[in-house]
Tab-separated table of C-alpha atoms in Angstrom:
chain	number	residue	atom	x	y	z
P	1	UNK	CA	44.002	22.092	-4.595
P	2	UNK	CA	42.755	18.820	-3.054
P	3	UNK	CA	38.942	18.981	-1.632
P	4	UNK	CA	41.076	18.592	2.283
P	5	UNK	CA	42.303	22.095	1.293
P	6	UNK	CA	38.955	23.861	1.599
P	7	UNK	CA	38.964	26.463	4.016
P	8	UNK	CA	37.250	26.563	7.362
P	9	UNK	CA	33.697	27.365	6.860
P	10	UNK	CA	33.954	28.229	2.902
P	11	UNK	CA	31.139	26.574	0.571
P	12	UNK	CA	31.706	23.190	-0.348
P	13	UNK	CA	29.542	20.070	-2.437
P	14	UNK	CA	28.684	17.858	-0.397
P	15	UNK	CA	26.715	14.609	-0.980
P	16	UNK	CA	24.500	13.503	1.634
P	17	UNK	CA	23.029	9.651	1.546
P	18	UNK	CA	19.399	9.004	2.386
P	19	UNK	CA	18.791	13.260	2.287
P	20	UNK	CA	15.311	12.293	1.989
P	21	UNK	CA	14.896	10.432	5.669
P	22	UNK	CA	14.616	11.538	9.107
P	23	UNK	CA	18.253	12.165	10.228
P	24	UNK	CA	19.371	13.248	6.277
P	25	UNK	CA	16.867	15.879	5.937
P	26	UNK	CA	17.371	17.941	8.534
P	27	UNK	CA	21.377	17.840	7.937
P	28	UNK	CA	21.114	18.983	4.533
P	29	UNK	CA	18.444	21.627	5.342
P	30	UNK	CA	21.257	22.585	7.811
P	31	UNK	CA	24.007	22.699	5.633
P	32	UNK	CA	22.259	24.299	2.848
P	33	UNK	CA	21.770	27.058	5.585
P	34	UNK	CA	25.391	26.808	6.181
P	35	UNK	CA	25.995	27.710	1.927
P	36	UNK	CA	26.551	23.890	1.166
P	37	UNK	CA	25.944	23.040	-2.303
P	38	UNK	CA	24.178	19.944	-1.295
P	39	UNK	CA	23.422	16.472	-3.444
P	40	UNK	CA	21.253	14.133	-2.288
P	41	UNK	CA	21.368	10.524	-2.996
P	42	UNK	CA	18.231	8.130	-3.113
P	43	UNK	CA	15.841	5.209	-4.120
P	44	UNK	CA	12.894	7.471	-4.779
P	45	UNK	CA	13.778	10.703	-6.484
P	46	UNK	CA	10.344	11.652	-6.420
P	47	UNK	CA	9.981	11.491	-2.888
P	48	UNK	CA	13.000	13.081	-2.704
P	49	UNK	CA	12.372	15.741	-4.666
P	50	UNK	CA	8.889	16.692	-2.739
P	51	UNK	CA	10.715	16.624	0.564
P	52	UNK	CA	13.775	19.127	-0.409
P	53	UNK	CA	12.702	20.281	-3.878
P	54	UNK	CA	16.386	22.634	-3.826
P	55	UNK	CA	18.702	19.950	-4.163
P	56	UNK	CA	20.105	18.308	-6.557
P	57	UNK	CA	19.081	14.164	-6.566
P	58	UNK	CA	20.932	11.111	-8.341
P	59	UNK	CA	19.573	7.694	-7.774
P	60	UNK	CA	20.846	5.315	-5.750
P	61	UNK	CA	20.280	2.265	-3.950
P	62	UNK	CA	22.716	1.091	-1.618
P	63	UNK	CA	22.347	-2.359	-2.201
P	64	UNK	CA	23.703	-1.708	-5.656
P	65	UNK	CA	26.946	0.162	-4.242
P	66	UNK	CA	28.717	-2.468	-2.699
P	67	UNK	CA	31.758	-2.099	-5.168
P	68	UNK	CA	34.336	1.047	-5.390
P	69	UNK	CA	33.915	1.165	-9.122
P	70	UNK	CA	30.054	2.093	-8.546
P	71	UNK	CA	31.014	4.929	-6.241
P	72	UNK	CA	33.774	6.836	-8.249
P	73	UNK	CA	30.811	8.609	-10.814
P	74	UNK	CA	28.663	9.795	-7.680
P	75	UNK	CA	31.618	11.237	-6.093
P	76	UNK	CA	32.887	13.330	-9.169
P	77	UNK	CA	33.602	17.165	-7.788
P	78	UNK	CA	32.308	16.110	-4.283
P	79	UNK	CA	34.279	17.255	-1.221
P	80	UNK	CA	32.642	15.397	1.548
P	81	UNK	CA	29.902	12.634	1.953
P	82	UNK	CA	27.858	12.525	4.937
P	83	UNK	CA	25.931	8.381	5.226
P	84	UNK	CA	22.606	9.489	6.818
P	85	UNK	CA	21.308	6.135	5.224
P	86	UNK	CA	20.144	2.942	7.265
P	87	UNK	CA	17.624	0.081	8.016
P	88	UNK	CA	16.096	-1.186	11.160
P	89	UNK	CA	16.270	-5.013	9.586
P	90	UNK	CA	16.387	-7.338	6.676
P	91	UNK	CA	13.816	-7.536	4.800
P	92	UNK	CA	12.573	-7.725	0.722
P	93	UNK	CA	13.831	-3.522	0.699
P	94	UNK	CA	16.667	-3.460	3.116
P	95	UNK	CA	19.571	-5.678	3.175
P	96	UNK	CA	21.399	-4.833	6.248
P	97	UNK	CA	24.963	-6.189	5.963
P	98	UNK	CA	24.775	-4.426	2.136
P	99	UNK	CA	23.835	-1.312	3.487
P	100	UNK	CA	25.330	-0.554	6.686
P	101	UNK	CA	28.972	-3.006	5.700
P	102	UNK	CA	29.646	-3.854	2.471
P	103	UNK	CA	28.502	-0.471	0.374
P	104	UNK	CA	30.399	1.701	3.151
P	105	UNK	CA	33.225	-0.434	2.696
P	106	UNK	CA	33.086	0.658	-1.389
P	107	UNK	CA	32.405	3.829	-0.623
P	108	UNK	CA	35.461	4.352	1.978
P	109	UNK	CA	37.830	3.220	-0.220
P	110	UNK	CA	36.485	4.997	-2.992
P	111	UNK	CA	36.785	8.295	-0.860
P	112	UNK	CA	40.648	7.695	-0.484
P	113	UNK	CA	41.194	8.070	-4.447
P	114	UNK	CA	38.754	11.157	-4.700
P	115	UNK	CA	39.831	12.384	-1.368
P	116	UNK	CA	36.691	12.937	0.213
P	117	UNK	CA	36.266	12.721	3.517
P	118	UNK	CA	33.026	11.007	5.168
P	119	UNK	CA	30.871	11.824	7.739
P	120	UNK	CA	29.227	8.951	8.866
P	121	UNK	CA	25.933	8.645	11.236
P	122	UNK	CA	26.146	5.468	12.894
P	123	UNK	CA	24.177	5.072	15.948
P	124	UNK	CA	24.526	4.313	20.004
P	125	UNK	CA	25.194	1.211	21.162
P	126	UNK	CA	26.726	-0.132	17.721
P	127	UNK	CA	29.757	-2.921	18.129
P	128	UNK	CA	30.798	-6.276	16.909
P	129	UNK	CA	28.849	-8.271	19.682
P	130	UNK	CA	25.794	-6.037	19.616
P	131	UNK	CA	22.554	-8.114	20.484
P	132	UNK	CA	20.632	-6.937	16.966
P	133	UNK	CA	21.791	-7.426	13.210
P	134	UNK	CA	20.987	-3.424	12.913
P	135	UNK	CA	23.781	-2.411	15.561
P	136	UNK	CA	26.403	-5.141	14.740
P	137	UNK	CA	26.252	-4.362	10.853
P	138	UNK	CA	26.606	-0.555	11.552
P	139	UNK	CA	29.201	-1.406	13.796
P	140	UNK	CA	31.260	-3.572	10.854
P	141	UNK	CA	30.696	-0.444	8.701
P	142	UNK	CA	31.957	2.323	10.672
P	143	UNK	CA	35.142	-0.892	10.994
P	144	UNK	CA	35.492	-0.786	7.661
P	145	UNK	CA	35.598	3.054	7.589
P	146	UNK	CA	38.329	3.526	10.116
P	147	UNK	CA	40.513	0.847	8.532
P	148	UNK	CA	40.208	2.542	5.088
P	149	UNK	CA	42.217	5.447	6.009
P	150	UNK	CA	39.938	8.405	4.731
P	151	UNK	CA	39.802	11.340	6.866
P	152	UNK	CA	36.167	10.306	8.753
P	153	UNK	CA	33.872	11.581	11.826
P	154	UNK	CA	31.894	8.569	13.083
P	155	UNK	CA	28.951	10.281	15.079
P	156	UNK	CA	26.924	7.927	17.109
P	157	UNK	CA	23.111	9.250	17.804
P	158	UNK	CA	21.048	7.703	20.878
P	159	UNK	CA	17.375	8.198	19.734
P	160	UNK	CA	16.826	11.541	17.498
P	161	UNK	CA	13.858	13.858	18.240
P	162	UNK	CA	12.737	15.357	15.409
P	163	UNK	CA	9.685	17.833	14.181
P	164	UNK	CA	8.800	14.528	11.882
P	165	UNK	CA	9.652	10.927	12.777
P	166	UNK	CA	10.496	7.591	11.795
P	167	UNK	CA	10.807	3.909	13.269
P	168	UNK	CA	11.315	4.467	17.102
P	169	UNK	CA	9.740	7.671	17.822
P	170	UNK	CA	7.386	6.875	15.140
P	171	UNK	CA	6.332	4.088	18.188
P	172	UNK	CA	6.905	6.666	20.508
P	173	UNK	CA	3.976	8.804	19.066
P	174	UNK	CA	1.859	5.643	18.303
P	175	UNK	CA	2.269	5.227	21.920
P	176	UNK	CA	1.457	8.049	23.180
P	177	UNK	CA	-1.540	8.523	21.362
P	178	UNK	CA	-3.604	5.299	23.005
P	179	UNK	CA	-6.438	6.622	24.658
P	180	UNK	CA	-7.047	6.137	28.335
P	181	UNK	CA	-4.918	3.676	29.141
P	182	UNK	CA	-0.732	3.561	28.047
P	183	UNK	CA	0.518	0.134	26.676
P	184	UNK	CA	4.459	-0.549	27.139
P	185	UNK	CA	7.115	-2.806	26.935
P	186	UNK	CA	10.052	-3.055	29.043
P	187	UNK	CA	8.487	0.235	30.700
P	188	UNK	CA	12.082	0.345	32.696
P	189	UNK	CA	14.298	0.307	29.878
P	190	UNK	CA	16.787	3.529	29.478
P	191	UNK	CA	16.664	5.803	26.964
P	192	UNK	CA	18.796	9.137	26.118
P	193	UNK	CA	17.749	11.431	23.176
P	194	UNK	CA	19.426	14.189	21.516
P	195	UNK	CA	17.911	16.218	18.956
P	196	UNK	CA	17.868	16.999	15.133
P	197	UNK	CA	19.072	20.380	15.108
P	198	UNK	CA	21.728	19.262	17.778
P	199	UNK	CA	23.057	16.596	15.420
P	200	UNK	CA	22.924	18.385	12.305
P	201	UNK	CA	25.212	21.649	13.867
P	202	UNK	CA	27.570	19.035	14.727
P	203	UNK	CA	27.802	17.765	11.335
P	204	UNK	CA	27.881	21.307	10.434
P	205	UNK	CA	30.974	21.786	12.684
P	206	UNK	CA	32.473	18.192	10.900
P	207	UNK	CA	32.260	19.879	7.713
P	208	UNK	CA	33.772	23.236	8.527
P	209	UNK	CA	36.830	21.459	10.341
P	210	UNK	CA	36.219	22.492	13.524
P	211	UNK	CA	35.931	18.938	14.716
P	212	UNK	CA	39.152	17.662	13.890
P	213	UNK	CA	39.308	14.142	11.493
P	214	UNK	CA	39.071	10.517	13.401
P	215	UNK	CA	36.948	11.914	16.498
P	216	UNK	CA	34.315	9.548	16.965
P	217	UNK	CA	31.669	9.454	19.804
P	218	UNK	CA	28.123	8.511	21.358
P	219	UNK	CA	25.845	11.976	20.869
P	220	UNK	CA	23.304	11.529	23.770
P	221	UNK	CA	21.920	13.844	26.308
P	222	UNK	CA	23.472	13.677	29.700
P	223	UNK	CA	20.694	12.320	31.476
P	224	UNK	CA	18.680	8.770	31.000
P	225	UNK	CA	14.800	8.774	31.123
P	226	UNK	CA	13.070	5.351	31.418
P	227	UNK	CA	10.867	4.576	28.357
P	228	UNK	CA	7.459	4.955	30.579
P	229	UNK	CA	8.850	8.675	30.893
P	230	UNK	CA	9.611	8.914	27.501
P	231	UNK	CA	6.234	8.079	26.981
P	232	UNK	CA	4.535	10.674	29.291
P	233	UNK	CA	6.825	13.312	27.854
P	234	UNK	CA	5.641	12.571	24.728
P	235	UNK	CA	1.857	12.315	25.462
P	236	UNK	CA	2.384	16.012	27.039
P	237	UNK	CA	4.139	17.433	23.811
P	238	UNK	CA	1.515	16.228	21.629
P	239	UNK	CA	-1.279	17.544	24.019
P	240	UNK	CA	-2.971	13.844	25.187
P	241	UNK	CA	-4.382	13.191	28.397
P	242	UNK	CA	-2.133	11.171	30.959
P	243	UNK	CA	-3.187	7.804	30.752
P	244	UNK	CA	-5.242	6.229	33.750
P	245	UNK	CA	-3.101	3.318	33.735
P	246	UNK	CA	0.087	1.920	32.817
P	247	UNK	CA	-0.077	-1.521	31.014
P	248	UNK	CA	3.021	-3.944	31.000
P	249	UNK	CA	2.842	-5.576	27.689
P	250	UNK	CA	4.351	-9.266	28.465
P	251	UNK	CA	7.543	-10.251	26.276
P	252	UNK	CA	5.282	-13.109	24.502
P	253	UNK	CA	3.035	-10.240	23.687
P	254	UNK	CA	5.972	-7.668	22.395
P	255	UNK	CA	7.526	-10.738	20.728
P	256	UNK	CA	4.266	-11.867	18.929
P	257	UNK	CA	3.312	-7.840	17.601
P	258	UNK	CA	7.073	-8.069	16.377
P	259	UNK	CA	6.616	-11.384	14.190
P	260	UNK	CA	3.388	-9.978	13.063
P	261	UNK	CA	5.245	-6.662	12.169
P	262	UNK	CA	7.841	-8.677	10.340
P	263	UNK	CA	5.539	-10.668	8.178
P	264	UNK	CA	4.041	-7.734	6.935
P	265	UNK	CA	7.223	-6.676	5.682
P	266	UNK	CA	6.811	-9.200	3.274
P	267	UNK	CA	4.212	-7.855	1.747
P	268	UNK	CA	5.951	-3.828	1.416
P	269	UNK	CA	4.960	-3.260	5.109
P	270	UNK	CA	7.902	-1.297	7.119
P	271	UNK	CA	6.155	-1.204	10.495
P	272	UNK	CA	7.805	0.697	13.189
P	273	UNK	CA	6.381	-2.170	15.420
P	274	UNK	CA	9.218	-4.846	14.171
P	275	UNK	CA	11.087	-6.792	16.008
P	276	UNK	CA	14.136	-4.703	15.614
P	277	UNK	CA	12.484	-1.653	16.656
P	278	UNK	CA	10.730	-3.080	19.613
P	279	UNK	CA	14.216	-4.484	20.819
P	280	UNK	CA	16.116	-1.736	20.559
P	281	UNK	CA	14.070	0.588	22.721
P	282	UNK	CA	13.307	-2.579	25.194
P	283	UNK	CA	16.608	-3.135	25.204
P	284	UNK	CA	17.952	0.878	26.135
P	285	UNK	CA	19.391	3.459	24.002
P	286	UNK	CA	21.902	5.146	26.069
P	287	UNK	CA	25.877	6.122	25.497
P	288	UNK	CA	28.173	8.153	27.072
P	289	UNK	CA	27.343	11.621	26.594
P	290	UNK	CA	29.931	13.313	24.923
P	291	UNK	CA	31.028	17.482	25.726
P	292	UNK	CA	30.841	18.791	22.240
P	293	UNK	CA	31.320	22.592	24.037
P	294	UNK	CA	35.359	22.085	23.074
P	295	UNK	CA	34.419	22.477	19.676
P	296	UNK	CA	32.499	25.791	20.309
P	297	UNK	CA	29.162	24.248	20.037
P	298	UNK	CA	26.029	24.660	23.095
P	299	UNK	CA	25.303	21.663	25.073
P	300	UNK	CA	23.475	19.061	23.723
P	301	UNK	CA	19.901	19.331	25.005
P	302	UNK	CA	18.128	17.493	26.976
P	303	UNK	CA	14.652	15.617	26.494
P	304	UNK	CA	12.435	18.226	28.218
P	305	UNK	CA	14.657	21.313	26.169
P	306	UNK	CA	14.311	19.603	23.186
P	307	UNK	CA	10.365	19.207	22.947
P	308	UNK	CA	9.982	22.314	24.153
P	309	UNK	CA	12.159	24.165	21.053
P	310	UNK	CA	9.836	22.627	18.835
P	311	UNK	CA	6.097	22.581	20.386
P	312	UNK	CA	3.722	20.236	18.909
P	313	UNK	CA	1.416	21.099	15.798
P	314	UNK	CA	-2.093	20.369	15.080
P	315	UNK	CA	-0.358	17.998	12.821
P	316	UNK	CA	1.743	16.136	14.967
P	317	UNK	CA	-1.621	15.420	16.857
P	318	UNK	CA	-2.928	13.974	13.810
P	319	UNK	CA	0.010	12.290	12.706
P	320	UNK	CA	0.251	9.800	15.792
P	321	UNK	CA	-3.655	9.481	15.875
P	322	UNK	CA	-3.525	8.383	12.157
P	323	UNK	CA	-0.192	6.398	12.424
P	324	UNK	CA	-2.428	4.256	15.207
P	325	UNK	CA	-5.751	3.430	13.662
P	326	UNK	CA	-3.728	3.324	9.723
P	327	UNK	CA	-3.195	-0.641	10.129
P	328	UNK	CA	-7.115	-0.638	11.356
P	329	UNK	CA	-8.331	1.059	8.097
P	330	UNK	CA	-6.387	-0.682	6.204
P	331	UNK	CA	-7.281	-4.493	7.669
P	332	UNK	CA	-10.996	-3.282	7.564
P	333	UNK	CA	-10.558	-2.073	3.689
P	334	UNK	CA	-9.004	-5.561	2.909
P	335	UNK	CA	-11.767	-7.216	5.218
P	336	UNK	CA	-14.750	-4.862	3.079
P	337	UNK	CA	-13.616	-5.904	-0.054
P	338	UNK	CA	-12.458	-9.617	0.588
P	339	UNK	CA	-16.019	-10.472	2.225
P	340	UNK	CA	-17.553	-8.714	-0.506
P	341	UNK	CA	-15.791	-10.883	-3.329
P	342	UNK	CA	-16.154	-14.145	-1.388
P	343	UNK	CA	-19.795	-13.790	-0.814
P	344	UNK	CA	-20.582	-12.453	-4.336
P	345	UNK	CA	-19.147	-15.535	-5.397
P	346	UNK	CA	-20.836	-17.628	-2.778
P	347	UNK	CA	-24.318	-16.446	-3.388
P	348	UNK	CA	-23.855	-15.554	-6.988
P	349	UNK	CA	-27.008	-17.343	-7.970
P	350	UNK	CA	-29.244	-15.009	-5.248
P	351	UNK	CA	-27.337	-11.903	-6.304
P	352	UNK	CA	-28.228	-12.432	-9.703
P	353	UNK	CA	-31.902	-12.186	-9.335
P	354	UNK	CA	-31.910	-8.593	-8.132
P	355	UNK	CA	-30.827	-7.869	-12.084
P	356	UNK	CA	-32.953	-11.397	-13.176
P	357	UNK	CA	-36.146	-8.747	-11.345
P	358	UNK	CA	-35.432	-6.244	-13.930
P	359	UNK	CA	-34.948	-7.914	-16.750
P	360	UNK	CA	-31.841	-9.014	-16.918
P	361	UNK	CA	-31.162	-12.317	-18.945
P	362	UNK	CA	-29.627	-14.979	-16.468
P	363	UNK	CA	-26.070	-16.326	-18.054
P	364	UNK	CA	-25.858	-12.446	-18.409
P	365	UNK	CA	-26.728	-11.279	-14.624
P	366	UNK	CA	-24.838	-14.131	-12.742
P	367	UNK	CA	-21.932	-13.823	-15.114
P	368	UNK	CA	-21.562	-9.864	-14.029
P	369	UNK	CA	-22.261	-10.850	-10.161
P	370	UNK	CA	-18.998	-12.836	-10.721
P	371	UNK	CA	-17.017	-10.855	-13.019
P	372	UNK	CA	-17.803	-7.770	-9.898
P	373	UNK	CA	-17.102	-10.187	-6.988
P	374	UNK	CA	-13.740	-11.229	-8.307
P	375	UNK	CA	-12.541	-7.311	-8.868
P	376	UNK	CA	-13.702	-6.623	-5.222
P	377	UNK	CA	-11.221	-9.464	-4.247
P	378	UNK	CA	-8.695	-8.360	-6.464
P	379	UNK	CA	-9.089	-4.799	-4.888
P	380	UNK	CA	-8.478	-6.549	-1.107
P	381	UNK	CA	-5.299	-7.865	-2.387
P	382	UNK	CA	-3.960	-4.845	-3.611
P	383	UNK	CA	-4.723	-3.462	-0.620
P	384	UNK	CA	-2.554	-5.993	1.452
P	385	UNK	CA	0.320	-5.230	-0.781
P	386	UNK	CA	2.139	-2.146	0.208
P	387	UNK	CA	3.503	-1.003	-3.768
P	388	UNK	CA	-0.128	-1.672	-4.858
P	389	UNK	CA	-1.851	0.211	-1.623
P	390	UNK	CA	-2.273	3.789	-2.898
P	391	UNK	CA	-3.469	2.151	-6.360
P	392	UNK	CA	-6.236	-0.060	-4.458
P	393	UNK	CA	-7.530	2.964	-2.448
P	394	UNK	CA	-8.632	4.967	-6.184
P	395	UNK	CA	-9.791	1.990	-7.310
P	396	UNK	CA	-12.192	1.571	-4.109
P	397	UNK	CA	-13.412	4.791	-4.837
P	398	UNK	CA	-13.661	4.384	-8.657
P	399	UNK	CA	-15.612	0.696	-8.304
P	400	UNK	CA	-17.920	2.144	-5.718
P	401	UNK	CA	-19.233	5.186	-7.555
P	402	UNK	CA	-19.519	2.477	-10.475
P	403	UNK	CA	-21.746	0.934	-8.288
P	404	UNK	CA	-23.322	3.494	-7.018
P	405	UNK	CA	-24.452	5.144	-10.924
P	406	UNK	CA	-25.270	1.500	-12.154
P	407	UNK	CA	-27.568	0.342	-9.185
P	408	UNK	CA	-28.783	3.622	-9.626
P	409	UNK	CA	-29.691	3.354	-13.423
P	410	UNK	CA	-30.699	-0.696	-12.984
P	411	UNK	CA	-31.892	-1.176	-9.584
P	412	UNK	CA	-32.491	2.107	-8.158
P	413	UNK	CA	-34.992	0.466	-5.592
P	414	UNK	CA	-31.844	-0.535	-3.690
P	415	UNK	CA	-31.430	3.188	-2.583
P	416	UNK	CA	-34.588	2.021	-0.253
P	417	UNK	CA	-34.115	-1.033	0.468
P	418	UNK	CA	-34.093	-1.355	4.472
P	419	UNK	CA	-30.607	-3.047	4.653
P	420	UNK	CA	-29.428	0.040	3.032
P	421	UNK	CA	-26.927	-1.896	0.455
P	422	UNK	CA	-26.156	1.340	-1.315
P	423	UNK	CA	-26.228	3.751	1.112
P	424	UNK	CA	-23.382	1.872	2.973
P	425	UNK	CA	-21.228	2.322	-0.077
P	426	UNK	CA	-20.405	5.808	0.790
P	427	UNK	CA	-18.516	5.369	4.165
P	428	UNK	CA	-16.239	2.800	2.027
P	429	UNK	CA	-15.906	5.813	-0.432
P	430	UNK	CA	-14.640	8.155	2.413
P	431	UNK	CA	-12.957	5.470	4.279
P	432	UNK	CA	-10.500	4.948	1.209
P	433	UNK	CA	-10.064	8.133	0.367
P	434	UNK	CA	-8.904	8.144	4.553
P	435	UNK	CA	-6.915	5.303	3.353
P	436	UNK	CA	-5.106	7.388	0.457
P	437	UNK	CA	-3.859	10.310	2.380
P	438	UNK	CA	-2.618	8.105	5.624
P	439	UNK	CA	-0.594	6.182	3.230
P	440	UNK	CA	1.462	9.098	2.727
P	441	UNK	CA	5.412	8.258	4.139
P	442	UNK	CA	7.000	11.319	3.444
């Protein structure tokens, strides 16, 4: 028996790509629901492993999948593979025309000798003359898919509402948590959601065959919301005030907070504020709304329907506040520890009498202010680097309670001194450990 001769609706394995992201979690929760043996595939087990600790994980970058030969051990005694996997843009991570072209293309025609059929989640608005890199790429690999000639479902999201987030509604909560006033670009721009559960039971309708092979289509909600409305819905859901004022950020402005965003990326950064983020929603995520009742399935749900099957938490609340003021903590941590370095260094000679007052020989007191000024700089360029971030923010706290025992045993006058030099080492203490648990993706 081929894995095409499964029947409707009995268990089958199924390995899902990027099970650990937005879109991927929720459709193997769902089909794990459904009696799905369920694999997941994935850079970071670990992370992987936290989010759905049931499944089973292999490793797996896509990057590294671009050949058929690479794919034929990942797809032993699978019956169906559903891509949940993406990236918003290039960058040192995410390689777009690897990811969304060139691994899918392996992976198709891998599929044909295992026959496996793929489900793949593409997104609205992808084609060959698409205006971003992120659209046109996914566009080349659901090509690639239909030219194979495996038995396929293309689904094409618009923007998915979830109980977590990720890159556009991650912006979307950002957003809406401002204060006072609401900051927006393209304020006019259309947008048309549909939500998690909505996608997943489709998948889950793939899978059991009750969506015939080759059917293809944009998943959106029937009706299109400007992004200012977007917006208010979502300051409602998460329980925010309505803003006093709408604010029109200028293109020069969107475009400059995108280069910025991009930058960063450099250094392990993934801001939802990059350019191809910011475009996409200025630019409208809408399709044509698709009637996915032929296949026995409800309606897809609208904006309002959706937010309301899944009310807000206290977390959610938090989550947008902290996803805000997270690039201010960290740019004051790096500013802390930089300024503290550079003017250790700077005034090395002056530091060094504080120890010089107790006794301290001087070769041996300057020659600590230095060796102390040049960790604290070290520390504020781990914390610009994204791999090294979590590491910088124990080593904050580690440095300042060294601090804190040493001036204590050395130069315990310092606790009352009137600049208070010691006693402003313990908001950097709590500010870190702030740091630490922001930092958290997943």
């Amino acid at each position: 028996m081929t894995h095409h001769d499964h029947a409707s609706g009995s268990p089958m394995n199924i390995l899902i790509i990027g099970a650990y992201g937005l879109i991927g979690c929720g459709v193997a929760q769902r089909l794990a629901r459904d009696g799905h043996t369920i694999t997941g595939l994935g850079r970071d087990i670990a992370t992987g492993t936290r989010v759905l600790p049931d499944i089973r994980w292999v490793a797996g970058d896509m990057r590294a999948l671009t050949e058929i030969d690479a794919w034929r051990p990942l797809l032993k005694n699978i019956d169906a593979v559903v891509n949940c996997s993406g990236a918003l843009q290039d960058g040192p991570e995410d390689d777009l025309e690897a990811v969304h072209h060139h691994a899918i293309a392996a992976l198709a025609n891998a599929c044909i000798a295992a026959q496996v059929k793929i489900i793949q989640i593409s997104a609205v608005g992808a084609s060959s003359d698409a205006p971003t890199a992120f659209l046109a790429s996914k566009a080349r690999g659901d090509a690639a898919i239909k030219s194979a000639g495996v038995p396929y479902h293309i689904l094409r999201p618009g923007l998915v509402l979830a109980p977590s987030s990720y890159g556009g509604t991650t912006m979307l909560r950002m957003l809406a948590a401002v204060p006072i006033l609401q900051p927006i670009a393209a304020p006019q721009a259309q947008v048309q959601t549909i939500s998690l559960d909505d996608l997943a039971a489709i998948v889950s309708a793939a899978i059991d065959g009750r969506i015939p092979d080759g059917f293809e289509a944009d998943l959106v909600e029937t009706m299109c919301h400007s992004l200012e409305a977007v917006t208010a819905e979502m300051r409602h859901w998460l329980g925010f005030k309505d803003a006093l004022r709408v604010i029109t950020v200028p293109y020069i402005g969107v475009r400059a907070i995108g280069r910025i965003a991009d930058g960063l990326a450099h250094l392990g950064w993934r801001s939802p504020l990059r350019t191809t983020a910011m475009q996409v929603l200025s630019d409208g995520v809408t399709g044509h709304p698709t009637d996915v009742t032929r296949f026995g399935l409800t309606p897809l749900k609208s904006l309002s329907q959706t937010l309301t099957d899944m009310p807000a938490r206290t977390e959610d609340r938090l989550f947008a506040r902290m996803a805000l003021i997270t690039p201010l903590i960290i740019a004051t941590l790096i500013l802390f520890w930089g300024a503290s370095g550079i003017i250790g260094i700077l005034r090395a000679q002056q530091a060094a009498l504080v120890l010089e007052s107790v006794g301290w020989p001087h070769i041996l007191a300057v020659s600590s202010v230095l060796f102390w000024a040049f960790v604290d700089i070290a520390i504020a360029i781990a914390f610009t680097l994204r791999r090294y971030a979590k590491l910088a923010c124990w080593l904050a706290v580690t440095v300042s309670l060294f601090y804190l025992v040493a001036s204590t045993l050395f130069v315990p006058q310092l606790w009352i001194d009137p600049l208070g030099p010691l006693v402003k080492v313990v908001p950097g203490i709590v500010l870190a450990l702030v740091a630490r648990i922001a930092l958290e993706t997943r």
